[in-house]
Amino acid sequence: MDLFEYQGKQYFARFGIPTSPGAVADSVEEAVAKADELGYPVVVKAQVKVGGRGKAGGVKLAANAEEARQHAQAILGMDIKGHVVHRLWIERASDIAKEYYASFTLDRSAKLHLCMVSAKGGVDIEEVAATDPGAIARRHVDPVDGFPLEAAREVVAAAGLDEAAREPAAALLVQLWDCYDQGDCDLAEINPLILTTDGRVHALDAKVSLDDNAAFRHPEWAEFAGTETEDPREKLAKEKGLQYVGLDGEVGIIANGAGLAMSTCDVVEQVGGKPANFLDIGGGANAAQMANALEVINADPKVRAIFINIFGGITRGEEVANGIVEALGRVEIASPIVVRLDGTNAEEGRRILAQVPPERLESRPTMIEAARRAAELARQRA
Ligand code: GDP
Ligand code: MN
């Protein structure tokens, strides 16, 4: 679960990470009232779960109430990369001497945590990584060893942070580790981490992603729920208990098993199609599951064709075929379907599927042929 900046800063505060005093506001009036309380100058910040708010005009300094009003008016309702701003974070403005970068995340390929610090903060870190990779100091962290102050001092020095910032930045980095580790984050990122003109180091931004697998030991995370901006397709899939990930393409995909579902996405891409989703229907693939899966894919307005890719193991081919036929009776499907059914009792399954009119459903004997046909149908119906 991704947090809004203000929630990330609240989370940081639990671990002692310094941030600026601030308050949320959902209207222009509330924004001005909060700004008056905080004292000027303030920063008016769009709360959306997407980066680059500053560049998009979603972060503005206000020297007085009149400016706070103007900025709040302009930013509320603004569309930032498809995210509409419904909430503002107003905070006391900082006098910035330097902008740095600091983060902890999981390096899956190394099977270790990764700490990254850079003296080049405030800008897009992916761009720094691409154009000036030497400007980012990296250090892997073994969860058994943790991240002691000595390690923090070394990273901060390697990153070339200004002398005045090093000790407070190292202390903050240890707190950020505690937040990431004890707080069960997938990502805890501060960009920019600033050195103020009066020599303090604190977090000016917060990007926190919580590890949903750890939710069971964090009842307090409930306060963050409900503010999620979820893909409506993923929401529907979750309600129906399906393993679904929304993608951008036109070919809806249903497969049994996560590995096969991923391969299906790859093969559709390979033949020039674009997958609309990843969907693993699981082992059973019975009529109810198939109907649920078809319903979720049917609700995606971008879908032009559907590719059902089933390899029967324990699930027998005729069960799957009956499931599909029954599901088609329950749900009115807008797109043509291409099925590749193989494995146990596949022939019997294909015989059952042959009863469905070809304009609604076609079978293909192999994965690649089925992918080609689905991609072709999607193109024809674009
Ligand atoms: P992002 O663009 O979504 O990453 O939003 P940030 O919270 O990182 O803000 C973007 C930029 O706005 C920062 O890099 C700063 O340069 C500037 N900014 C944010 N808060 C303040 C502040 O309190 N004072 C000043 N002077 N600039 C700020
Ligand atoms: Mn930022």
CSV table of N, CA, C and O and ligand atoms in Angstrom, one decimal, residues 5 9 20 43 45 50-55 59 61 91-96 99 121-123 191-192 194 204-206, ligand 1:
chain,number,residue,atom,x,y,z
A,5,GLU,N,2.0,11.6,0.9
A,5,GLU,CA,3.1,12.3,1.5
A,5,GLU,C,2.8,12.5,3.0
A,5,GLU,O,3.6,12.3,3.9
A,9,LYS,N,4.8,11.1,6.2
A,9,LYS,CA,5.4,12.0,7.2
A,9,LYS,C,4.9,11.6,8.6
A,9,LYS,O,5.7,11.7,9.6
A,20,SER,N,8.7,19.0,8.7
A,20,SER,CA,8.2,20.3,9.1
A,20,SER,C,6.8,20.2,9.7
A,20,SER,O,6.1,19.3,9.3
A,43,VAL,N,4.2,26.1,2.5
A,43,VAL,CA,4.2,25.4,1.2
A,43,VAL,C,2.8,24.7,1.1
A,43,VAL,O,2.4,24.1,2.1
A,45,LYS,N,0.9,21.9,-0.8
A,45,LYS,CA,1.3,20.7,-1.6
A,45,LYS,C,0.2,19.7,-1.9
A,45,LYS,O,-0.6,19.3,-1.0
A,50,VAL,N,1.7,10.1,-6.7
A,50,VAL,CA,2.5,10.1,-7.9
A,50,VAL,C,3.6,11.2,-7.8
A,50,VAL,O,3.4,12.2,-7.1
A,51,GLY,N,4.8,10.9,-8.3
A,51,GLY,CA,5.9,11.8,-8.2
A,51,GLY,C,5.8,13.0,-9.1
A,51,GLY,O,4.9,13.1,-10.0
A,52,GLY,N,6.8,13.9,-9.0
A,52,GLY,CA,6.9,15.0,-9.9
A,52,GLY,C,5.8,16.0,-9.7
A,52,GLY,O,5.4,16.7,-10.7
A,53,ARG,N,5.3,16.2,-8.5
A,53,ARG,CA,4.2,17.1,-8.2
A,53,ARG,C,4.7,18.5,-8.4
A,53,ARG,O,4.0,19.4,-8.9
A,54,GLY,N,6.0,18.8,-7.9
A,54,GLY,CA,6.6,20.1,-8.0
A,54,GLY,C,6.6,20.6,-9.5
A,54,GLY,O,6.1,21.7,-9.7
A,55,LYS,N,7.1,19.8,-10.4
A,55,LYS,CA,7.2,20.1,-11.8
A,55,LYS,C,5.8,20.4,-12.4
A,55,LYS,O,5.6,21.2,-13.3
A,59,VAL,N,3.2,22.0,-6.1
A,59,VAL,CA,3.9,22.4,-4.8
A,59,VAL,C,4.2,23.9,-5.0
A,59,VAL,O,4.9,24.3,-5.8
A,61,LEU,N,4.9,27.8,-2.9
A,61,LEU,CA,5.2,28.6,-1.7
A,61,LEU,C,4.2,29.7,-1.6
A,61,LEU,O,3.9,30.3,-2.6
A,91,GLU,N,2.4,23.0,4.9
A,91,GLU,CA,3.5,22.9,5.9
A,91,GLU,C,4.3,24.2,6.0
A,91,GLU,O,4.4,25.0,5.0
A,92,ARG,N,4.9,24.4,7.1
A,92,ARG,CA,5.7,25.6,7.3
A,92,ARG,C,6.9,25.5,6.3
A,92,ARG,O,7.5,24.4,6.2
A,93,ALA,N,7.2,26.6,5.6
A,93,ALA,CA,8.2,26.5,4.6
A,93,ALA,C,9.6,26.4,5.2
A,93,ALA,O,9.8,27.0,6.3
A,94,SER,N,10.5,25.7,4.6
A,94,SER,CA,11.8,25.6,5.0
A,94,SER,C,12.8,26.4,4.2
A,94,SER,O,12.5,26.7,3.0
A,95,ASP,N,13.9,26.9,4.8
A,95,ASP,CA,14.9,27.6,4.1
A,95,ASP,C,15.9,26.6,3.7
A,95,ASP,O,16.7,26.0,4.6
A,96,ILE,N,16.0,26.3,2.4
A,96,ILE,CA,16.8,25.2,1.9
A,96,ILE,C,18.2,25.6,1.6
A,96,ILE,O,18.4,26.6,0.8
A,99,GLU,N,19.7,20.1,-1.1
A,99,GLU,CA,18.7,19.1,-1.3
A,99,GLU,C,19.5,17.8,-1.6
A,99,GLU,O,20.2,17.7,-2.5
A,121,GLY,N,19.9,15.6,-4.7
A,121,GLY,CA,18.5,15.3,-4.4
A,121,GLY,C,17.6,16.4,-5.0
A,121,GLY,O,18.1,17.3,-5.7
A,122,GLY,N,16.3,16.2,-4.8
A,122,GLY,CA,15.4,17.2,-5.2
A,122,GLY,C,15.0,17.0,-6.7
A,122,GLY,O,13.9,17.4,-7.1
A,123,VAL,N,15.9,16.3,-7.4
A,123,VAL,CA,15.6,16.0,-8.8
A,123,VAL,C,15.2,14.5,-8.9
A,123,VAL,O,15.3,13.7,-8.0
A,191,ASN,N,13.0,12.5,-0.7
A,191,ASN,CA,13.6,13.3,-1.8
A,191,ASN,C,12.8,14.6,-2.0
A,191,ASN,O,11.7,14.5,-2.6
A,192,PRO,N,13.3,15.7,-1.5
A,192,PRO,CA,14.6,15.9,-1.0
A,192,PRO,C,14.6,15.7,0.5
A,192,PRO,O,13.7,16.1,1.2
A,194,ILE,N,16.7,17.6,3.2
A,194,ILE,CA,17.3,18.9,3.1
A,194,ILE,C,18.3,19.2,4.3
A,194,ILE,O,18.1,18.8,5.4
A,204,LEU,N,11.8,16.6,3.6
A,204,LEU,CA,10.9,17.6,3.0
A,204,LEU,C,9.8,16.9,2.2
A,204,LEU,O,8.8,17.5,1.9
A,205,ASP,N,10.1,15.6,1.9
A,205,ASP,CA,9.1,14.9,1.2
A,205,ASP,C,9.1,13.5,1.7
A,205,ASP,O,10.1,13.1,2.4
A,206,ALA,N,8.1,12.7,1.5
A,206,ALA,CA,8.0,11.3,2.0
A,206,ALA,C,7.3,10.4,1.0
A,206,ALA,O,6.2,10.7,0.6
B,1,GDP,P1,7.6,16.2,-5.7
B,1,GDP,O1,7.9,17.1,-6.8
B,1,GDP,O2,6.3,15.5,-5.9
B,1,GDP,O3,8.8,15.3,-5.4
B,1,GDP,O4,7.4,17.2,-4.4
B,1,GDP,P2,8.5,17.6,-3.2
B,1,GDP,O5,7.8,17.6,-1.9
B,1,GDP,O6,9.7,16.9,-3.4
B,1,GDP,O7,8.7,19.2,-3.6
B,1,GDP,C1,9.3,19.5,-4.8
B,1,GDP,C2,10.3,20.7,-4.6
B,1,GDP,O8,9.6,21.8,-4.1
B,1,GDP,C3,11.4,20.4,-3.7
B,1,GDP,O9,12.5,19.7,-4.3
B,1,GDP,C4,11.8,21.8,-3.2
B,1,GDP,O10,12.7,22.3,-4.2
B,1,GDP,C5,10.5,22.6,-3.3
B,1,GDP,N1,10.0,22.7,-1.9
B,1,GDP,C6,9.2,21.9,-1.2
B,1,GDP,N2,9.0,22.3,0.0
B,1,GDP,C7,9.7,23.5,0.2
B,1,GDP,C8,10.0,24.4,1.2
B,1,GDP,O11,9.5,24.2,2.4
B,1,GDP,N3,10.7,25.5,1.0
B,1,GDP,C9,11.3,25.7,-0.3
B,1,GDP,N4,12.1,26.7,-0.5
B,1,GDP,N5,11.1,24.8,-1.3
B,1,GDP,C10,10.3,23.7,-1.1
